[in-house]
Amino acid sequence: MKYNIALVPGDGIGPEVVEAAVKVLEVTGEKFGHEFCFTKYLAGGAAYDACGEPLPQETIDGCLAADSVLFGSVGGPKWDGVPREKRPEQAVLGLRKALGLYTNLRPAKIEPALADACVLRPDIAAKGFDLMIVRELTGGIYFGERGRNEAGDAAYDTESYSVAEIERVARRGFEAARKRKGHLTSIDKSNVLETSRLWRETVHRLGESEYTDVRLDDMLVDNAAMQLIRDPSFFDVVLTSNMFGDILSDEASQVTGSIGLLASASLGDSASGLYEPIHGSAPDIAGKDIANPIATILSAAMMLRYSFDLGEEADYIEKAVSDVLSDGWRTADIKSPDAEEWLSGSQMRDKILEYMK
Ligand code: NAD
């Protein structure tokens, strides 16, 4: 089968880590008999420098036409002075909007072998965890009506969700749970907020009518923030509104202690999606062959699983990464402080390719 993938490497370490993921996809394609065709597009500061726009129409059109999009990262101090609407970071928001992406998937995982990087108590970290936050991305309080009174001494923001908005992201949550361990925890604040009561009712109605094979439970957001630290191994898939997901997904990723390992996906109604590492363009290490490519390689694996329904191929990549880490191979960002040797970014890429043979 042939898949057309739009590559948007962006700025800083973006091109280095995207190139590593392309190599991993090529090897996976050869092994499983798929043809991955790549077309590169400009975005961010690189696009601004080339044509004065952080997200050229050609990039939008190319991403819309592709079967999926692999994104690196954008931004850097070089573009600090450009007008707000032309800032490189506008490219991510613009692409999400153009592609109609309303769900964000953010796995947070700690391998027992990397427990020393985790900020949790050693006995909790040693249990390991592997969870995925499914966050609503285009609704809720970040997009609701807001304002100030005439005197300017009071302000309001409005949280609002329709059943249709809740159902479409909840479906993504249930489907992600089906591809994982079959457990969905829906987060709300239904003891206080009416939107949360509608959220809970809607998720349960959907679960009882269409996803009886998925174990569904609810948790109040304040409790979820605590449980992510007390016992993250409880969670499989965590379904949240926009604001709660914003906070919990950052908490979950910080808990792992390794920004260079964490992937993400943004999905809409079509099979296509935008896959990217959660880290930024890391201008401090760009071009030095230090950047850890694993977050982008795992984003590519997510693309295979969630856009192309190639679960076996995604497992194959994830297992190679996991085995490399279990055998003690480290890049600079995840090495222990007293380690004297570690791999460069390209050596880590090659090590993963070696384990894929
Ligand atoms: P950052 O994630 O780029 O870097 C934070 C720290 O983590 C740095 O010390 C960096 O060296 C390190 N780091 C990040 N990725 C790494 C990797 N793969 N391997 C090893 N170390 C890694 O965040 P920042 O410094 O706050 O932002 C830098 C630029 O990136 C800014 O212009 C910001 O706006 C942009 N940014 C872009 C995106 C995106 O494109 N989606 C996301 C976040 C930040």
Short mmCIF file of C-alpha atoms and ligand atoms in Angstrom, two decimals:
data_model
loop_
_atom_site.label_atom_id
_atom_site.label_comp_id
_atom_site.label_asym_id
_atom_site.label_seq_id
_atom_site.Cartn_x
_atom_site.Cartn_y
_atom_site.Cartn_z
CA MET A 1 0.00 0.00 0.00
CA LYS A 2 1.18 3.53 -0.78
CA TYR A 3 0.95 6.43 1.70
CA ASN A 4 1.72 10.08 0.93
CA ILE A 5 3.24 11.85 3.90
CA ALA A 6 3.75 15.63 4.06
CA LEU A 7 6.93 16.51 5.95
CA VAL A 8 7.08 19.87 7.68
CA PRO A 9 10.51 19.91 9.38
CA GLY A 10 10.37 23.59 10.46
CA ASP A 11 13.23 25.19 12.38
CA GLY A 12 16.01 24.45 14.86
CA ILE A 13 16.26 20.71 15.56
CA GLY A 14 13.07 20.06 13.54
CA PRO A 15 14.88 19.00 10.32
CA GLU A 16 17.31 16.71 12.24
CA VAL A 17 14.61 14.80 14.11
CA VAL A 18 12.23 14.57 11.13
CA GLU A 19 15.03 13.14 9.01
CA ALA A 20 15.61 10.43 11.62
CA ALA A 21 11.90 9.54 11.65
CA VAL A 22 11.85 9.34 7.83
CA LYS A 23 14.67 6.75 7.93
CA VAL A 24 12.72 4.70 10.49
CA LEU A 25 9.57 4.86 8.33
CA GLU A 26 11.53 3.81 5.23
CA VAL A 27 12.92 0.74 6.99
CA THR A 28 9.44 -0.10 8.33
CA GLY A 29 7.99 0.27 4.84
CA GLU A 30 10.59 -2.10 3.38
CA LYS A 31 9.99 -4.70 6.07
CA PHE A 32 6.18 -4.69 5.83
CA GLY A 33 5.81 -3.97 2.10
CA HIS A 34 4.44 -0.41 2.24
CA GLU A 35 5.54 2.53 0.16
CA PHE A 36 5.87 5.78 2.10
CA CYS A 37 6.26 8.79 -0.23
CA PHE A 38 7.50 12.01 1.34
CA THR A 39 7.04 15.61 0.20
CA LYS A 40 8.71 18.41 2.15
CA TYR A 41 7.00 21.75 2.92
CA LEU A 42 8.23 24.92 4.58
CA ALA A 43 6.74 26.30 7.79
CA GLY A 44 7.75 28.55 10.67
CA GLY A 45 10.83 30.73 10.53
CA ALA A 46 12.20 28.84 7.52
CA ALA A 47 9.05 29.73 5.57
CA TYR A 48 9.09 33.32 6.82
CA ASP A 49 12.67 33.71 5.58
CA ALA A 50 11.81 32.18 2.20
CA CYS A 51 8.53 33.95 1.44
CA GLY A 52 7.53 36.27 4.31
CA GLU A 53 4.78 33.94 5.66
CA PRO A 54 5.12 31.35 8.49
CA LEU A 55 2.52 29.11 6.84
CA PRO A 56 2.51 29.46 3.04
CA GLN A 57 -0.61 28.37 1.13
CA GLU A 58 1.47 25.75 -0.66
CA THR A 59 2.18 24.09 2.71
CA ILE A 60 -1.51 24.12 3.68
CA ASP A 61 -2.53 22.67 0.30
CA GLY A 62 0.19 20.01 0.44
CA CYS A 63 -0.79 18.95 3.97
CA LEU A 64 -4.49 18.84 3.05
CA ALA A 65 -3.74 16.65 0.04
CA ALA A 66 -1.43 14.25 1.93
CA ASP A 67 -2.53 11.11 3.81
CA SER A 68 -0.90 12.51 6.94
CA VAL A 69 1.55 15.14 8.18
CA LEU A 70 4.79 14.74 10.13
CA PHE A 71 5.78 18.02 11.76
CA GLY A 72 9.11 18.91 13.43
CA SER A 73 9.05 22.14 15.40
CA VAL A 74 9.08 25.85 14.67
CA GLY A 75 10.45 29.03 16.20
CA GLY A 76 13.66 30.46 17.55
CA PRO A 77 15.23 33.73 18.72
CA LYS A 78 16.06 34.71 15.13
CA TRP A 79 12.38 35.56 14.62
CA ASP A 80 11.72 37.24 17.98
CA GLY A 81 11.31 40.62 16.29
CA VAL A 82 8.79 39.66 13.59
CA PRO A 83 5.16 40.86 13.94
CA ARG A 84 2.91 38.61 16.04
CA GLU A 85 0.79 37.33 13.14
CA LYS A 86 3.95 36.31 11.24
CA ARG A 87 5.62 34.53 14.18
CA PRO A 88 6.82 31.00 13.33
CA GLU A 89 4.58 29.49 16.06
CA GLN A 90 1.51 30.66 14.09
CA ALA A 91 2.27 27.84 11.66
CA VAL A 92 1.22 25.11 14.13
CA LEU A 93 -2.03 26.84 15.08
CA GLY A 94 -2.77 27.65 11.43
CA LEU A 95 -2.17 24.07 10.30
CA ARG A 96 -4.35 22.62 13.07
CA LYS A 97 -7.14 24.97 12.02
CA ALA A 98 -6.74 24.34 8.29
CA LEU A 99 -6.81 20.57 8.84
CA GLY A 100 -9.82 20.75 11.21
CA LEU A 101 -7.99 18.98 14.05
CA TYR A 102 -10.08 18.94 17.25
CA THR A 103 -8.43 16.17 19.27
CA ASN A 104 -4.94 16.03 20.69
CA LEU A 105 -3.39 12.72 21.72
CA ARG A 106 -0.44 12.90 24.09
CA PRO A 107 1.11 9.71 25.38
CA ALA A 108 3.24 9.94 28.52
CA LYS A 109 5.25 6.86 29.25
CA ILE A 110 8.07 5.89 31.50
CA GLU A 111 10.01 2.74 30.90
CA PRO A 112 11.18 1.04 34.09
CA ALA A 113 14.73 1.34 32.61
CA LEU A 114 14.38 5.13 32.64
CA ALA A 115 12.95 5.42 36.12
CA ASP A 116 15.94 7.51 37.18
CA ALA A 117 14.80 10.33 34.82
CA CYS A 118 11.34 10.38 36.40
CA VAL A 119 10.64 13.05 38.98
CA LEU A 120 8.39 10.77 41.07
CA ARG A 121 9.32 8.86 44.21
CA PRO A 122 11.51 5.89 43.17
CA ASP A 123 8.99 3.23 44.27
CA ILE A 124 6.26 4.87 42.12
CA ALA A 125 8.58 5.40 39.13
CA ALA A 126 9.79 1.80 39.34
CA LYS A 127 6.26 0.56 38.56
CA GLY A 128 6.46 2.41 35.21
CA PHE A 129 3.41 3.91 33.49
CA ASP A 130 2.03 4.26 30.00
CA LEU A 131 -0.93 6.59 29.57
CA MET A 132 -2.43 8.71 26.82
CA ILE A 133 -4.21 12.01 27.29
CA VAL A 134 -6.98 12.64 24.74
CA ARG A 135 -7.72 16.36 24.88
CA GLU A 136 -10.44 18.36 23.16
CA LEU A 137 -8.62 21.06 21.19
CA THR A 138 -10.98 23.58 19.63
CA GLY A 139 -13.76 24.23 22.18
CA GLY A 140 -14.34 25.07 25.83
CA ILE A 141 -13.20 28.11 27.75
CA TYR A 142 -10.26 28.95 25.45
CA PHE A 143 -12.71 29.65 22.62
CA GLY A 144 -15.77 30.84 24.59
CA GLU A 145 -17.14 34.36 24.94
CA ARG A 146 -14.93 36.58 27.08
CA GLY A 147 -14.73 40.19 28.11
CA ARG A 148 -14.42 42.87 30.77
CA ASN A 149 -16.94 45.23 32.30
CA GLU A 150 -16.91 48.91 31.38
CA ALA A 151 -14.76 49.88 34.33
CA GLY A 152 -12.28 47.16 33.40
CA ASP A 153 -12.17 45.87 36.98
CA ALA A 154 -13.98 42.58 36.32
CA ALA A 155 -13.56 39.98 33.57
CA TYR A 156 -15.19 36.73 32.47
CA ASP A 157 -14.44 33.72 30.25
CA THR A 158 -17.12 31.22 29.27
CA GLU A 159 -16.85 27.44 29.18
CA SER A 160 -19.31 25.97 26.69
CA TYR A 161 -19.58 22.52 25.08
CA SER A 162 -22.26 20.99 22.86
CA VAL A 163 -23.16 17.29 22.88
CA ALA A 164 -21.75 17.03 19.34
CA GLU A 165 -18.39 18.49 20.41
CA ILE A 166 -18.16 16.14 23.38
CA GLU A 167 -19.23 13.09 21.37
CA ARG A 168 -16.64 13.54 18.63
CA VAL A 169 -13.67 13.81 21.02
CA ALA A 170 -15.08 11.06 23.26
CA ARG A 171 -15.22 8.74 20.24
CA ARG A 172 -11.51 9.39 19.70
CA GLY A 173 -10.93 8.54 23.36
CA PHE A 174 -12.89 5.27 23.21
CA GLU A 175 -11.17 4.30 19.97
CA ALA A 176 -7.74 5.02 21.44
CA ALA A 177 -8.66 2.86 24.46
CA ARG A 178 -9.64 0.03 22.10
CA LYS A 179 -6.17 0.20 20.50
CA ARG A 180 -4.53 0.17 23.96
CA LYS A 181 -5.58 -1.53 27.22
CA GLY A 182 -9.32 -0.84 26.91
CA HIS A 183 -9.63 1.54 29.89
CA LEU A 184 -10.93 5.12 29.57
CA THR A 185 -10.98 7.62 32.44
CA SER A 186 -13.08 10.69 31.71
CA ILE A 187 -12.04 13.81 33.59
CA ASP A 188 -14.49 16.52 34.65
CA LYS A 189 -15.52 18.83 37.45
CA SER A 190 -19.13 17.66 37.55
CA ASN A 191 -19.49 18.48 41.25
CA VAL A 192 -19.39 22.18 40.25
CA LEU A 193 -19.66 22.82 36.50
CA GLU A 194 -22.74 22.30 34.30
CA THR A 195 -20.56 21.72 31.21
CA SER A 196 -18.89 18.90 33.14
CA ARG A 197 -22.28 17.34 33.95
CA LEU A 198 -23.16 17.38 30.24
CA TRP A 199 -19.68 16.00 29.50
CA ARG A 200 -20.15 13.09 31.92
CA GLU A 201 -23.72 12.27 30.72
CA THR A 202 -22.64 12.32 27.07
CA VAL A 203 -19.54 10.18 27.57
CA HIS A 204 -21.56 7.59 29.52
CA ARG A 205 -24.36 7.49 26.96
CA LEU A 206 -21.82 6.86 24.21
CA GLY A 207 -19.96 4.26 26.26
CA GLU A 208 -23.14 2.34 27.10
CA SER A 209 -24.45 2.40 23.53
CA GLU A 210 -21.33 1.95 21.38
CA TYR A 211 -18.27 1.06 23.44
CA THR A 212 -19.35 -1.54 25.97
CA ASP A 213 -16.01 -3.30 25.47
CA VAL A 214 -14.16 -0.30 26.97
CA ARG A 215 -13.99 0.04 30.79
CA LEU A 216 -15.15 3.58 31.55
CA ASP A 217 -14.67 5.49 34.79
CA ASP A 218 -14.79 9.15 35.81
CA MET A 219 -12.46 11.24 37.89
CA LEU A 220 -12.71 14.82 39.11
CA VAL A 221 -9.91 16.96 37.67
CA ASP A 222 -8.43 17.85 41.06
CA ASN A 223 -8.19 14.18 41.96
CA ALA A 224 -6.70 13.40 38.51
CA ALA A 225 -3.94 15.97 39.09
CA MET A 226 -3.10 14.15 42.34
CA GLN A 227 -3.36 10.61 40.94
CA LEU A 228 -0.97 11.46 38.08
CA ILE A 229 1.66 11.89 40.78
CA ARG A 230 0.48 9.27 43.32
CA ASP A 231 -0.20 6.39 40.94
CA PRO A 232 0.08 7.18 37.21
CA SER A 233 0.05 3.44 36.46
CA PHE A 234 -3.73 3.52 37.15
CA PHE A 235 -4.38 5.33 33.86
CA ASP A 236 -4.62 4.04 30.30
CA VAL A 237 -6.53 6.65 28.26
CA VAL A 238 -7.50 9.95 29.92
CA LEU A 239 -10.29 11.92 28.18
CA THR A 240 -10.44 15.65 28.94
CA SER A 241 -11.80 19.02 27.89
CA ASN A 242 -9.49 21.62 26.41
CA MET A 243 -8.39 23.45 29.57
CA PHE A 244 -8.15 20.42 31.86
CA GLY A 245 -6.19 18.60 29.13
CA ASP A 246 -3.81 21.51 28.67
CA ILE A 247 -2.84 21.35 32.32
CA LEU A 248 -2.89 17.57 32.83
CA SER A 249 -0.93 16.80 29.65
CA ASP A 250 1.90 19.12 30.70
CA GLU A 251 1.85 17.62 34.18
CA ALA A 252 1.99 14.09 32.76
CA SER A 253 4.89 14.90 30.43
CA GLN A 254 6.90 16.64 33.14
CA VAL A 255 6.39 13.61 35.37
CA THR A 256 8.28 11.45 32.85
CA GLY A 257 11.24 13.85 33.03
CA SER A 258 12.24 13.36 29.39
CA ILE A 259 10.91 15.89 26.89
CA GLY A 260 12.94 14.30 24.08
CA LEU A 261 10.89 11.08 24.28
CA LEU A 262 7.32 12.36 24.06
CA ALA A 263 5.20 12.19 20.91
CA SER A 264 1.83 13.71 20.04
CA ALA A 265 -0.91 13.60 17.44
CA SER A 266 -3.71 15.98 16.50
CA LEU A 267 -6.70 14.41 14.78
CA GLY A 268 -9.94 15.55 13.14
CA ASP A 269 -12.72 13.78 11.26
CA SER A 270 -10.58 12.35 8.48
CA ALA A 271 -7.98 9.62 8.87
CA SER A 272 -5.25 12.18 8.31
CA GLY A 273 -3.57 13.88 11.27
CA LEU A 274 -0.69 16.05 12.39
CA TYR A 275 2.05 14.17 14.23
CA GLU A 276 4.79 16.01 16.11
CA PRO A 277 7.14 15.74 19.09
CA ILE A 278 5.95 17.76 22.10
CA HIS A 279 9.26 19.58 22.33
CA GLY A 280 10.07 22.84 20.55
CA SER A 281 12.85 23.72 18.13
CA ALA A 282 15.55 23.72 20.86
CA PRO A 283 17.69 26.45 19.23
CA ASP A 284 20.32 25.95 21.95
CA ILE A 285 21.28 22.54 20.51
CA ALA A 286 20.25 22.86 16.84
CA GLY A 287 22.87 21.70 14.33
CA LYS A 288 25.05 20.07 17.02
CA ASP A 289 23.77 16.50 16.54
CA ILE A 290 22.68 16.35 20.17
CA ALA A 291 18.88 16.33 19.75
CA ASN A 292 17.15 13.14 20.79
CA PRO A 293 15.12 11.92 17.77
CA ILE A 294 12.94 9.49 19.77
CA ALA A 295 9.94 11.83 20.29
CA THR A 296 9.64 12.31 16.53
CA ILE A 297 10.23 8.63 15.77
CA LEU A 298 7.44 7.74 18.21
CA SER A 299 5.23 10.41 16.58
CA ALA A 300 5.78 8.60 13.27
CA ALA A 301 4.75 5.33 14.97
CA MET A 302 1.57 7.05 16.17
CA MET A 303 0.89 8.08 12.58
CA LEU A 304 1.05 4.45 11.48
CA ARG A 305 -1.32 3.40 14.28
CA TYR A 306 -3.87 6.24 14.21
CA SER A 307 -3.91 7.44 10.59
CA PHE A 308 -3.03 4.29 8.65
CA ASP A 309 -4.31 1.63 11.07
CA LEU A 310 -0.94 -0.14 10.91
CA GLY A 311 -0.78 -1.29 14.53
CA GLU A 312 1.75 -4.06 13.97
CA GLU A 313 4.14 -1.68 12.23
CA ALA A 314 3.74 0.88 15.05
CA ASP A 315 4.45 -1.85 17.64
CA TYR A 316 7.58 -2.77 15.71
CA ILE A 317 8.99 0.78 15.93
CA GLU A 318 7.95 1.23 19.56
CA LYS A 319 9.55 -2.08 20.52
CA ALA A 320 12.85 -1.12 18.86
CA VAL A 321 12.88 2.17 20.81
CA SER A 322 11.97 0.44 24.04
CA ASP A 323 14.66 -2.25 23.58
CA VAL A 324 17.32 0.37 22.82
CA LEU A 325 16.43 2.18 26.05
CA SER A 326 16.21 -1.03 28.08
CA ASP A 327 19.71 -1.97 26.90
CA GLY A 328 20.97 1.29 28.37
CA TRP A 329 21.57 3.40 25.26
CA ARG A 330 21.10 7.10 26.04
CA THR A 331 21.35 10.52 24.40
CA ALA A 332 22.65 13.51 26.37
CA ASP A 333 19.18 14.60 27.57
CA ILE A 334 18.36 11.26 29.23
CA LYS A 335 21.75 10.06 30.42
CA SER A 336 22.43 9.81 34.11
CA PRO A 337 24.45 12.77 35.43
CA ASP A 338 27.59 10.71 36.06
CA ALA A 339 27.57 8.87 32.67
CA GLU A 340 30.75 9.44 30.70
CA GLU A 341 29.52 8.28 27.31
CA TRP A 342 26.30 8.76 25.40
CA LEU A 343 25.00 8.73 21.84
CA SER A 344 24.66 11.70 19.50
CA GLY A 345 21.28 12.22 17.82
CA SER A 346 22.37 10.44 14.62
CA GLN A 347 23.93 7.58 16.61
CA MET A 348 20.63 7.09 18.49
CA ARG A 349 18.80 7.03 15.13
CA ASP A 350 21.25 4.42 13.81
CA LYS A 351 20.98 2.37 17.01
CA ILE A 352 17.19 2.22 16.61
CA LEU A 353 17.57 1.24 12.93
CA GLU A 354 20.00 -1.51 14.00
CA TYR A 355 17.44 -2.88 16.52
CA MET A 356 14.81 -2.87 13.75
CA LYS A 357 16.75 -5.34 11.63
P1 NAD B 1 12.15 23.47 23.67
O1 NAD B 1 11.26 22.28 23.83
O2 NAD B 1 12.59 23.78 22.29
O3 NAD B 1 13.48 23.27 24.58
C1 NAD B 1 13.43 23.15 26.01
C2 NAD B 1 14.70 22.44 26.48
O4 NAD B 1 14.63 21.07 26.13
C3 NAD B 1 15.97 22.98 25.82
O5 NAD B 1 17.03 22.95 26.76
C4 NAD B 1 16.27 22.00 24.70
O6 NAD B 1 17.63 21.90 24.38
C5 NAD B 1 15.74 20.70 25.29
N1 NAD B 1 15.21 19.81 24.25
C6 NAD B 1 14.05 19.97 23.54
N2 NAD B 1 13.91 18.98 22.66
C7 NAD B 1 14.98 18.16 22.81
C8 NAD B 1 15.39 16.96 22.18
N3 NAD B 1 14.68 16.37 21.19
N4 NAD B 1 16.54 16.41 22.57
C9 NAD B 1 17.29 16.95 23.57
N5 NAD B 1 16.94 18.08 24.20
C10 NAD B 1 15.80 18.69 23.83
O7 NAD B 1 11.38 24.69 24.32
P2 NAD B 1 11.75 26.24 24.36
O8 NAD B 1 13.22 26.40 24.54
O9 NAD B 1 10.82 26.84 25.32
O10 NAD B 1 11.35 26.78 22.91
C11 NAD B 1 12.26 26.96 21.82
C12 NAD B 1 11.47 27.40 20.61
O11 NAD B 1 10.57 26.35 20.23
C13 NAD B 1 10.60 28.64 20.87
O12 NAD B 1 10.69 29.46 19.72
C14 NAD B 1 9.21 28.07 21.04
O13 NAD B 1 8.21 28.98 20.68
C15 NAD B 1 9.26 26.90 20.07
N6 NAD B 1 8.27 25.84 20.35
C16 NAD B 1 7.70 25.27 19.25
C17 NAD B 1 6.81 24.23 19.42
C18 NAD B 1 6.21 23.60 18.18
O14 NAD B 1 6.75 23.78 17.10
N7 NAD B 1 5.12 22.86 18.30
C19 NAD B 1 6.51 23.75 20.70
C20 NAD B 1 7.14 24.33 21.79
C21 NAD B 1 8.04 25.39 21.61
#
